[in-house]
CSV table of C-alpha atoms and ligand atoms in Angstrom, one decimal:
chain,number,residue,atom,x,y,z
A,1,MET,CA,-9.8,-16.3,-13.4
A,2,ALA,CA,-6.8,-18.2,-12.2
A,3,ALA,CA,-7.8,-21.2,-10.1
A,4,HIS,CA,-7.1,-20.5,-6.4
A,5,LYS,CA,-7.8,-21.6,-2.8
A,6,VAL,CA,-8.3,-19.5,0.3
A,7,ILE,CA,-6.2,-21.1,3.1
A,8,CYS,CA,-5.2,-20.3,6.6
A,9,TRP,CA,-1.7,-18.8,6.7
A,10,ASP,CA,-1.2,-20.2,10.2
A,11,CYS,CA,-2.6,-23.8,10.1
A,12,GLY,CA,-3.0,-24.4,6.4
A,13,ALA,CA,-6.7,-25.4,6.5
A,14,GLU,CA,-8.6,-24.6,3.4
A,15,VAL,CA,-11.4,-22.1,4.0
A,16,ASN,CA,-14.7,-22.5,2.0
A,17,ASP,CA,-16.8,-19.8,3.7
A,18,LEU,CA,-15.7,-16.7,1.7
A,19,PHE,CA,-17.4,-14.3,4.1
A,20,VAL,CA,-15.1,-15.0,7.0
A,21,ASN,CA,-11.9,-13.0,7.5
A,22,THR,CA,-10.0,-15.3,9.9
A,23,CYS,CA,-9.6,-19.1,10.0
A,24,PRO,CA,-12.8,-20.8,11.4
A,25,LYS,CA,-10.5,-23.5,12.9
A,26,CYS,CA,-7.7,-21.6,14.6
A,27,GLY,CA,-8.5,-17.9,14.2
A,28,GLY,CA,-5.4,-17.4,12.0
A,29,LEU,CA,-4.8,-15.1,9.1
A,30,LEU,CA,-6.1,-16.1,5.7
A,31,THR,CA,-4.3,-16.0,2.4
A,32,VAL,CA,-4.9,-16.9,-1.2
A,33,LYS,CA,-3.0,-19.7,-2.8
A,34,MET,CA,-2.9,-19.2,-6.6
A,35,ASP,CA,-2.7,-22.0,-9.0
A,36,LEU,CA,-0.1,-20.7,-11.5
A,37,GLU,CA,0.5,-23.8,-13.6
A,38,LYS,CA,-0.9,-22.1,-16.8
A,39,VAL,CA,1.2,-19.0,-16.2
A,40,LYS,CA,4.4,-21.0,-16.2
A,41,GLU,CA,3.9,-21.5,-19.9
A,42,MET,CA,3.6,-17.8,-20.5
A,43,LYS,CA,6.2,-15.0,-20.7
A,44,PRO,CA,5.8,-11.4,-19.3
A,45,THR,CA,5.2,-9.9,-22.8
A,46,ASP,CA,2.2,-12.2,-23.4
A,47,LEU,CA,0.4,-9.9,-21.0
A,48,HIS,CA,1.3,-6.7,-22.9
A,49,LYS,CA,-1.8,-6.8,-25.1
A,50,THR,CA,-3.6,-5.4,-22.0
A,51,PRO,CA,-2.6,-1.8,-21.0
A,52,ILE,CA,-0.5,-1.6,-17.8
A,53,GLY,CA,-2.6,-1.6,-14.7
A,54,VAL,CA,-4.0,-4.2,-12.2
A,55,TRP,CA,-6.0,-6.1,-14.8
A,56,ARG,CA,-3.0,-6.7,-17.1
A,57,TYR,CA,-2.0,-9.3,-14.4
A,58,ALA,CA,-5.4,-11.1,-14.4
A,59,PRO,CA,-3.7,-14.5,-14.6
A,60,PHE,CA,-2.3,-13.8,-11.1
A,61,MET,CA,-5.7,-12.5,-9.7
A,62,PRO,CA,-8.3,-14.6,-8.0
A,63,VAL,CA,-11.3,-12.9,-9.6
A,64,ASP,CA,-12.9,-13.5,-12.9
A,65,VAL,CA,-12.7,-10.5,-15.3
A,66,GLU,CA,-16.4,-11.0,-16.0
A,67,HIS,CA,-17.1,-9.4,-12.5
A,68,LYS,CA,-14.5,-6.6,-12.9
A,69,VAL,CA,-15.3,-3.4,-11.1
A,70,SER,CA,-12.6,-1.0,-12.4
A,71,ILE,CA,-11.8,2.7,-12.5
A,72,GLN,CA,-8.5,2.0,-14.4
A,73,GLU,CA,-6.3,1.7,-11.4
A,74,GLY,CA,-2.6,1.0,-11.5
A,75,GLY,CA,-0.4,1.9,-14.4
A,76,THR,CA,1.3,4.5,-12.2
A,77,PRO,CA,4.7,6.0,-13.2
A,78,LEU,CA,8.1,4.7,-12.1
A,79,TYR,CA,10.2,7.8,-12.0
A,80,THR,CA,14.0,7.7,-12.3
A,81,THR,CA,14.8,10.1,-9.5
A,82,THR,CA,18.4,11.0,-10.0
A,83,ALA,CA,18.4,14.4,-8.3
A,84,LEU,CA,16.6,13.0,-5.3
A,85,GLY,CA,19.1,10.0,-5.3
A,86,GLU,CA,22.1,12.4,-5.4
A,87,ALA,CA,20.6,14.4,-2.5
A,88,ILE,CA,20.3,11.3,-0.3
A,89,GLY,CA,23.5,9.5,-1.5
A,90,CYS,CA,22.0,6.7,-3.5
A,91,LYS,CA,22.0,7.6,-7.2
A,92,ASN,CA,20.1,4.6,-8.6
A,93,THR,CA,16.9,5.6,-6.9
A,94,PHE,CA,13.4,5.1,-8.4
A,95,VAL,CA,10.1,6.3,-7.1
A,96,LYS,CA,6.9,4.4,-7.9
A,97,PHE,CA,4.2,7.1,-7.5
A,98,GLU,CA,1.0,5.5,-6.3
A,99,GLY,CA,-0.6,8.9,-5.8
A,100,LEU,CA,-1.7,8.8,-9.4
A,101,ASN,CA,-4.2,6.1,-8.9
A,102,PRO,CA,-7.9,7.0,-9.4
A,103,THR,CA,-8.5,8.0,-5.7
A,104,GLY,CA,-4.9,8.9,-5.1
A,105,SER,CA,-3.4,5.9,-3.3
A,106,PHE,CA,-2.4,2.3,-3.9
A,107,LYS,CA,-5.5,1.2,-2.1
A,108,ASP,CA,-7.3,1.3,-5.4
A,109,ARG,CA,-5.3,-1.7,-6.5
A,110,GLY,CA,-6.7,-3.8,-3.7
A,111,MET,CA,-10.2,-2.4,-4.0
A,112,THR,CA,-10.7,-3.2,-7.7
A,113,ILE,CA,-10.0,-6.9,-6.8
A,114,GLY,CA,-11.8,-6.8,-3.4
A,115,VAL,CA,-15.0,-5.2,-4.7
A,116,SER,CA,-15.0,-7.3,-7.8
A,117,HIS,CA,-14.9,-10.3,-5.5
A,118,ALA,CA,-17.7,-8.9,-3.4
A,119,LYS,CA,-19.7,-8.6,-6.6
A,120,GLU,CA,-18.9,-12.2,-7.4
A,121,LEU,CA,-20.2,-13.2,-4.0
A,122,GLY,CA,-23.4,-11.1,-4.4
A,123,ALA,CA,-22.6,-8.8,-1.5
A,124,LYS,CA,-25.0,-5.8,-1.2
A,125,VAL,CA,-23.2,-3.9,1.6
A,126,VAL,CA,-19.5,-3.4,1.9
A,127,GLY,CA,-17.5,-1.7,4.7
A,128,CYS,CA,-14.1,-1.0,6.1
A,129,ALA,CA,-12.3,0.8,8.9
A,130,SER,CA,-9.8,3.2,7.7
A,131,THR,CA,-7.2,5.9,8.4
A,132,GLY,CA,-8.6,7.5,5.3
A,133,ASN,CA,-7.3,6.1,2.0
A,134,THR,CA,-9.0,2.7,2.3
A,135,SER,CA,-12.3,4.5,2.9
A,136,ALA,CA,-11.8,6.8,-0.1
A,137,ALA,CA,-11.0,3.9,-2.3
A,138,LEU,CA,-13.8,1.6,-1.1
A,139,ALA,CA,-16.4,4.4,-1.4
A,140,ALA,CA,-15.4,5.0,-5.0
A,141,TYR,CA,-15.5,1.3,-6.0
A,142,ALA,CA,-18.7,0.7,-4.1
A,143,ALA,CA,-20.2,3.7,-6.0
A,144,LYS,CA,-19.0,2.2,-9.3
A,145,ALA,CA,-20.4,-1.2,-8.4
A,146,GLY,CA,-23.7,0.2,-7.1
A,147,MET,CA,-23.2,-1.2,-3.6
A,148,LYS,CA,-24.0,0.4,-0.3
A,149,CYS,CA,-20.9,1.3,1.7
A,150,ALA,CA,-20.1,2.0,5.3
A,151,VAL,CA,-16.8,3.4,6.5
A,152,PHE,CA,-15.6,3.5,10.1
A,153,LEU,CA,-13.1,6.3,10.7
A,154,PRO,CA,-11.2,7.2,13.9
A,155,SER,CA,-12.7,10.5,15.1
A,156,GLY,CA,-10.6,13.6,14.4
A,157,LYS,CA,-7.5,12.1,12.9
A,158,VAL,CA,-8.4,11.7,9.2
A,159,ALA,CA,-6.7,13.9,6.6
A,160,MET,CA,-9.1,16.3,5.0
A,161,GLY,CA,-8.8,15.1,1.4
A,162,LYS,CA,-9.6,11.5,2.3
A,163,LEU,CA,-12.6,12.5,4.4
A,164,ALA,CA,-13.8,14.6,1.5
A,165,GLN,CA,-13.5,11.7,-0.9
A,166,ALA,CA,-15.5,9.2,1.3
A,167,LEU,CA,-18.3,11.8,1.8
A,168,PHE,CA,-18.2,12.7,-1.9
A,169,PHE,CA,-18.6,9.2,-3.2
A,170,GLY,CA,-21.7,8.7,-1.1
A,171,ALA,CA,-20.5,6.3,1.6
A,172,LYS,CA,-22.1,6.3,5.1
A,173,VAL,CA,-19.2,7.9,7.0
A,174,LEU,CA,-19.2,6.8,10.6
A,175,SER,CA,-16.9,8.6,13.0
A,176,VAL,CA,-15.8,6.2,15.8
A,177,ASP,CA,-14.8,7.4,19.2
A,178,GLY,CA,-11.2,6.0,19.3
A,179,ASN,CA,-8.3,5.3,17.1
A,180,PHE,CA,-8.0,3.1,13.9
A,181,ASP,CA,-7.6,-0.1,15.9
A,182,ASP,CA,-10.9,0.7,17.7
A,183,ALA,CA,-12.6,1.5,14.4
A,184,LEU,CA,-11.4,-1.8,12.9
A,185,ALA,CA,-12.7,-3.8,15.9
A,186,LEU,CA,-16.2,-2.4,15.4
A,187,ALA,CA,-16.1,-3.0,11.6
A,188,ARG,CA,-15.0,-6.6,12.2
A,189,LYS,CA,-17.9,-7.1,14.6
A,190,MET,CA,-20.3,-5.9,12.0
A,191,ALA,CA,-18.8,-8.3,9.5
A,192,ASP,CA,-18.9,-11.2,11.9
A,193,GLU,CA,-22.6,-10.7,12.3
A,194,ARG,CA,-22.8,-10.6,8.4
A,195,LYS,CA,-24.2,-7.1,8.3
A,196,LEU,CA,-21.5,-6.1,5.8
A,197,TYR,CA,-18.8,-7.6,3.6
A,198,LEU,CA,-15.5,-6.4,5.1
A,199,LEU,CA,-12.9,-4.9,2.8
A,200,ASN,CA,-10.1,-4.2,5.2
A,201,SER,CA,-6.8,-5.8,4.2
A,202,ILE,CA,-7.5,-8.7,6.6
A,203,ASN,CA,-9.7,-9.7,3.7
A,204,PRO,CA,-7.4,-12.0,1.7
A,205,TYR,CA,-8.5,-10.8,-1.7
A,206,ARG,CA,-7.4,-7.2,-1.3
A,207,PRO,CA,-3.7,-7.9,-1.1
A,208,GLU,CA,-4.0,-9.9,-4.3
A,209,GLY,CA,-4.8,-6.7,-6.2
A,210,GLN,CA,-2.0,-4.9,-4.4
A,211,LYS,CA,0.5,-7.5,-5.8
A,212,SER,CA,0.2,-5.6,-9.1
A,213,VAL,CA,2.4,-2.8,-7.9
A,214,LEU,CA,5.3,-5.2,-7.9
A,215,PHE,CA,4.4,-6.7,-11.3
A,216,GLU,CA,4.3,-3.2,-12.7
A,217,ILE,CA,7.7,-2.3,-11.2
A,218,MET,CA,9.2,-5.4,-12.8
A,219,ASP,CA,7.6,-4.6,-16.2
A,220,GLN,CA,8.9,-1.0,-16.0
A,221,LEU,CA,12.4,-2.2,-15.2
A,222,SER,CA,12.2,-4.9,-17.9
A,223,TYR,CA,12.5,-7.6,-15.2
A,224,ASP,CA,15.9,-6.3,-14.2
A,225,VAL,CA,15.2,-7.0,-10.5
A,226,PRO,CA,16.1,-4.0,-8.2
A,227,ASP,CA,18.2,-4.7,-5.1
A,228,ARG,CA,15.8,-3.2,-2.7
A,229,ILE,CA,12.2,-2.1,-2.5
A,230,ILE,CA,11.2,0.3,0.3
A,231,LEU,CA,7.7,1.0,1.5
A,232,PRO,CA,5.9,2.5,4.5
A,233,VAL,CA,4.3,-0.1,6.9
A,234,GLY,CA,1.0,0.6,8.7
A,235,ASN,CA,-1.4,-2.2,8.8
A,236,ALA,CA,1.3,-4.1,7.0
A,237,ALA,CA,-0.6,-5.7,4.1
A,238,ASN,CA,1.1,-3.9,1.3
A,239,ILE,CA,4.6,-5.2,2.1
A,240,TRP,CA,3.1,-8.7,2.4
A,241,ALA,CA,1.4,-8.2,-1.0
A,242,VAL,CA,4.7,-7.2,-2.6
A,243,TYR,CA,6.4,-10.2,-1.1
A,244,LYS,CA,3.7,-12.5,-2.3
A,245,ALA,CA,4.0,-11.1,-5.8
A,246,CYS,CA,7.8,-11.7,-5.7
A,247,MET,CA,7.3,-15.3,-4.7
A,248,GLU,CA,4.7,-15.8,-7.5
A,249,LEU,CA,7.0,-14.4,-10.1
A,250,LYS,CA,9.7,-16.7,-8.9
A,251,GLU,CA,7.4,-19.6,-9.0
A,252,VAL,CA,6.5,-19.0,-12.6
A,253,GLY,CA,10.2,-18.4,-13.5
A,254,TRP,CA,9.9,-14.8,-14.5
A,255,ILE,CA,12.5,-13.6,-12.0
A,256,ASP,CA,15.3,-15.6,-10.2
A,257,LYS,CA,16.1,-13.3,-7.3
A,258,VAL,CA,14.0,-11.1,-5.1
A,259,PRO,CA,14.6,-7.6,-3.8
A,260,MET,CA,15.3,-6.9,-0.2
A,261,LEU,CA,12.0,-5.8,1.1
A,262,THR,CA,12.4,-2.9,3.5
A,263,GLY,CA,9.6,-1.6,5.7
A,264,ILE,CA,9.6,1.9,7.3
A,265,GLN,CA,7.4,2.8,10.2
A,266,ALA,CA,6.9,6.1,12.0
A,267,ALA,CA,8.8,6.4,15.2
A,268,GLY,CA,5.6,6.9,17.2
A,269,SER,CA,3.9,3.9,15.7
A,270,ALA,CA,6.4,1.2,15.2
A,271,PRO,CA,5.4,-2.3,16.5
A,272,VAL,CA,6.8,-4.1,13.4
A,273,ALA,CA,10.2,-2.2,13.5
A,274,ARG,CA,10.5,-3.0,17.2
A,275,ALA,CA,9.9,-6.6,16.6
A,276,PHE,CA,12.5,-6.6,13.8
A,277,ALA,CA,15.1,-5.0,16.1
A,278,ALA,CA,14.5,-7.8,18.6
A,279,LYS,CA,14.6,-10.4,15.8
A,280,ASN,CA,11.0,-11.6,16.8
A,281,GLU,CA,8.5,-13.1,14.5
A,282,ASN,CA,5.6,-11.5,16.4
A,283,PHE,CA,5.1,-8.0,17.6
A,284,GLU,CA,3.7,-6.2,20.7
A,285,PRO,CA,0.9,-3.7,19.8
A,286,GLU,CA,1.5,0.0,20.4
A,287,LEU,CA,-1.3,1.3,22.5
A,288,ASN,CA,-1.2,5.0,21.6
A,289,PRO,CA,0.3,5.3,18.1
A,290,GLU,CA,1.1,8.9,17.1
A,291,THR,CA,2.6,10.4,13.9
A,292,VAL,CA,2.0,13.1,11.4
A,293,ALA,CA,1.8,10.2,8.8
A,294,THR,CA,-1.8,9.4,9.6
A,295,ALA,CA,-2.0,6.6,7.0
A,296,ILE,CA,0.5,4.5,9.1
A,297,ARG,CA,-0.8,5.6,12.5
A,298,ILE,CA,-1.7,2.0,13.4
A,299,GLY,CA,-0.7,0.3,16.7
A,300,ASN,CA,-1.9,-3.2,16.1
A,301,PRO,CA,-1.2,-4.1,12.5
A,302,VAL,CA,-3.4,-6.9,11.2
A,303,SER,CA,-0.7,-8.3,8.9
A,304,GLY,CA,2.2,-7.5,11.1
A,305,ARG,CA,3.4,-11.1,11.3
A,306,LYS,CA,3.1,-11.5,7.5
A,307,ALA,CA,5.2,-8.3,7.1
A,308,LEU,CA,7.9,-9.7,9.4
A,309,LYS,CA,8.0,-12.9,7.3
A,310,ALA,CA,8.3,-10.8,4.1
A,311,ILE,CA,11.2,-8.9,5.6
A,312,TYR,CA,13.1,-11.8,7.1
A,313,SER,CA,12.8,-14.1,4.1
A,314,THR,CA,14.1,-11.5,1.6
A,315,GLY,CA,17.0,-10.4,3.7
A,316,GLY,CA,15.3,-7.1,4.0
A,317,TYR,CA,15.2,-4.6,6.9
A,318,CYS,CA,12.8,-2.6,9.0
A,319,THR,CA,13.4,0.7,10.8
A,320,THR,CA,11.7,3.9,11.9
A,321,VAL,CA,11.8,7.5,10.9
A,322,THR,CA,10.8,10.5,12.9
A,323,ASP,CA,8.0,13.0,11.9
A,324,GLU,CA,10.7,15.5,11.2
A,325,GLU,CA,12.5,13.1,8.8
A,326,ILE,CA,9.2,12.3,7.1
A,327,ILE,CA,8.4,16.0,6.5
A,328,SER,CA,12.0,16.7,5.3
A,329,ALA,CA,11.8,13.8,2.8
A,330,GLN,CA,8.4,14.9,1.6
A,331,GLN,CA,9.8,18.4,0.8
A,332,LEU,CA,12.9,17.0,-0.8
A,333,LEU,CA,10.7,14.9,-3.2
A,334,GLY,CA,8.7,18.0,-4.1
A,335,ARG,CA,11.7,20.3,-4.6
A,336,LYS,CA,14.0,17.8,-6.4
A,337,GLU,CA,11.5,15.9,-8.4
A,338,GLY,CA,8.2,17.8,-8.6
A,339,VAL,CA,6.4,14.9,-6.9
A,340,CYS,CA,3.9,15.6,-4.1
A,341,VAL,CA,3.3,12.7,-1.8
A,342,GLU,CA,1.5,12.4,1.5
A,343,PRO,CA,3.5,12.1,4.7
A,344,ALA,CA,3.2,8.3,5.1
A,345,SER,CA,4.5,7.9,1.5
A,346,ALA,CA,7.5,10.1,2.2
A,347,ALA,CA,8.5,7.6,5.0
A,348,SER,CA,10.0,5.3,2.3
A,349,VAL,CA,12.3,8.1,1.0
A,350,ALA,CA,13.1,9.1,4.6
A,351,GLY,CA,13.9,5.5,5.3
A,352,LEU,CA,16.3,5.2,2.4
A,353,ARG,CA,18.1,8.3,3.5
A,354,LYS,CA,18.5,6.9,6.9
A,355,LEU,CA,19.7,3.5,5.6
A,356,ILE,CA,22.3,5.1,3.5
A,357,ALA,CA,23.5,7.4,6.3
A,358,GLU,CA,23.8,4.4,8.7
A,359,GLY,CA,25.5,2.3,6.1
A,360,ILE,CA,22.8,-0.4,6.1
A,361,ALA,CA,22.0,0.2,2.4
A,362,ASP,CA,24.9,0.6,-0.1
A,363,LYS,CA,25.1,3.7,-2.2
A,364,ASP,CA,25.3,1.7,-5.4
A,365,GLU,CA,22.1,-0.3,-4.8
A,366,ARG,CA,19.3,0.1,-7.2
A,367,VAL,CA,16.4,1.0,-5.0
A,368,VAL,CA,12.7,1.5,-5.6
A,369,CYS,CA,10.8,3.6,-3.1
A,370,ILE,CA,7.1,3.1,-3.2
A,371,CYS,CA,5.3,6.4,-2.5
A,372,THR,CA,1.9,5.2,-1.6
A,373,GLY,CA,-0.4,8.3,-1.7
A,374,ASN,CA,-0.9,11.7,-3.1
A,375,GLY,CA,0.1,14.8,-1.2
A,376,LEU,CA,-3.1,16.6,-2.0
A,377,LYS,CA,-4.9,14.1,0.4
A,378,ASP,CA,-3.4,16.1,3.3
A,379,PRO,CA,-3.0,19.7,2.4
A,380,ASP,CA,-3.0,20.8,6.0
A,381,THR,CA,0.3,19.1,6.7
A,382,ILE,CA,1.9,20.7,3.6
A,383,ILE,CA,0.7,24.2,4.4
A,384,ASN,CA,1.8,23.9,8.1
A,385,ASN,CA,5.3,23.0,7.0
A,386,CYS,CA,5.8,25.6,4.2
A,387,ALA,CA,6.5,29.3,4.5
A,388,PRO,CA,3.2,31.3,4.0
A,389,PRO,CA,2.5,33.3,0.8
A,390,ILE,CA,4.5,36.5,0.6
A,391,LYS,CA,2.4,39.7,0.8
A,392,VAL,CA,3.4,42.3,-1.8
A,393,GLY,CA,2.0,45.6,-2.9
A,394,ASN,CA,0.9,46.1,-6.4
A,395,SER,CA,4.3,47.2,-7.7
A,396,VAL,CA,7.1,45.8,-9.9
A,397,GLU,CA,9.8,47.1,-7.5
A,398,GLU,CA,8.3,45.2,-4.5
A,399,VAL,CA,8.1,42.0,-6.4
A,400,GLU,CA,11.6,42.4,-7.7
A,401,LYS,CA,12.8,42.9,-4.1
A,402,VAL,CA,11.1,39.7,-3.0
A,403,LEU,CA,12.5,37.7,-6.0
A,404,SER,CA,16.0,38.8,-5.4
A,405,GLN,CA,16.0,37.6,-1.8
B,1,PLP,C1,-2.6,2.3,3.7
B,1,PLP,C2,-1.5,3.2,3.5
B,1,PLP,C3,-0.2,2.8,3.9
B,1,PLP,C4,0.1,1.6,4.7
B,1,PLP,O1,-0.1,0.4,4.0
B,1,PLP,P1,-0.3,-0.9,4.9
B,1,PLP,O2,-0.7,-2.0,3.9
B,1,PLP,O3,-1.4,-0.7,5.8
B,1,PLP,O4,1.0,-1.2,5.5
B,1,PLP,C5,0.9,3.7,3.6
B,1,PLP,N1,0.7,4.8,2.9
B,1,PLP,C6,-0.5,5.2,2.5
B,1,PLP,C7,-0.7,6.5,1.7
B,1,PLP,C8,-1.6,4.4,2.7
B,1,PLP,O5,-2.8,4.8,2.3
């Protein structure tokens, strides 16, 4: 384990009670400060003895490998998506497909570190609120670790595949009357009373695992830093994790510039994008977030202020896309590249398309779109937006007629 401290992101106080999720002094957000002195003597290829994946980057992780709870997360492909790029007017486009993680989203990267840390602390019960993917991931890692798991889901609005996973892995699945923000408030109350160890992304250890997506992208591009990285923003921890990873690579001298971090929100759920448009460092919560991209249907993003910091300090950008733009980008990815992502993930591609159309991103930029989750998580949305199967009689002529249309 690399030496580290948990500190308050707001007031800088060091926090020694590792069961709390906010600063006991000022109520601020927590973060992990890694001690990277030893890594400064290493070079990226020194890590290549370990297969690509979260644990290759153990020297950047605040958990001892001895407590590792892993289902071989990370190591996802970085596709060169030329056909997609040509269709949206940015030919040097790459897609990092996080849907190929063990439970089908990038949340596994955070959970392997979060649950390993919970094991280190001796936690017996873990829990989280979730729009779906966090619960699927936590349920799987809790099962692997032999821990009890409670997940708090907003009633009604969870994609079918995600709900199926949480149930399947044996979590106690609790349906909360309200939206994600209400479910999180209840989970946090349980954690404050020490009834469970909370593994939402307000937990400072989870984003540490999520840093690995950036480390992998750099490895896959041989440390030739892309101009821009685009990702969907919901509760806003992932863009913060990517930023933190960039800063750490800079600190150890493995990169000398950072990509413009660009966050995309759904138009009906866009507190961070609105704050960016107003050049504010804080955001106003959205009371009734609505979007087909349920994974980013979050009105009061816990890490919203951190996301804004990540965007401003990399010269990045933040904007919104409509549900129609999301579905259109989702289909384009499928039809040009054979990649099936869930709606929230398609927001990154929809965002790039909009940035190019509006002249905010240059057509010659090298851009990585992070596609956060697998399309099979949410088959209903796919089926609702595709033409239905074509009924044919049992005859060659009829089939030929259909195929020639
Ligand atoms: C969680 C999630 C997001 C949003 O990530 P944040 O860290 O909450 O901003 C986006 N897409 C998918 C598929 C997710 O599961």
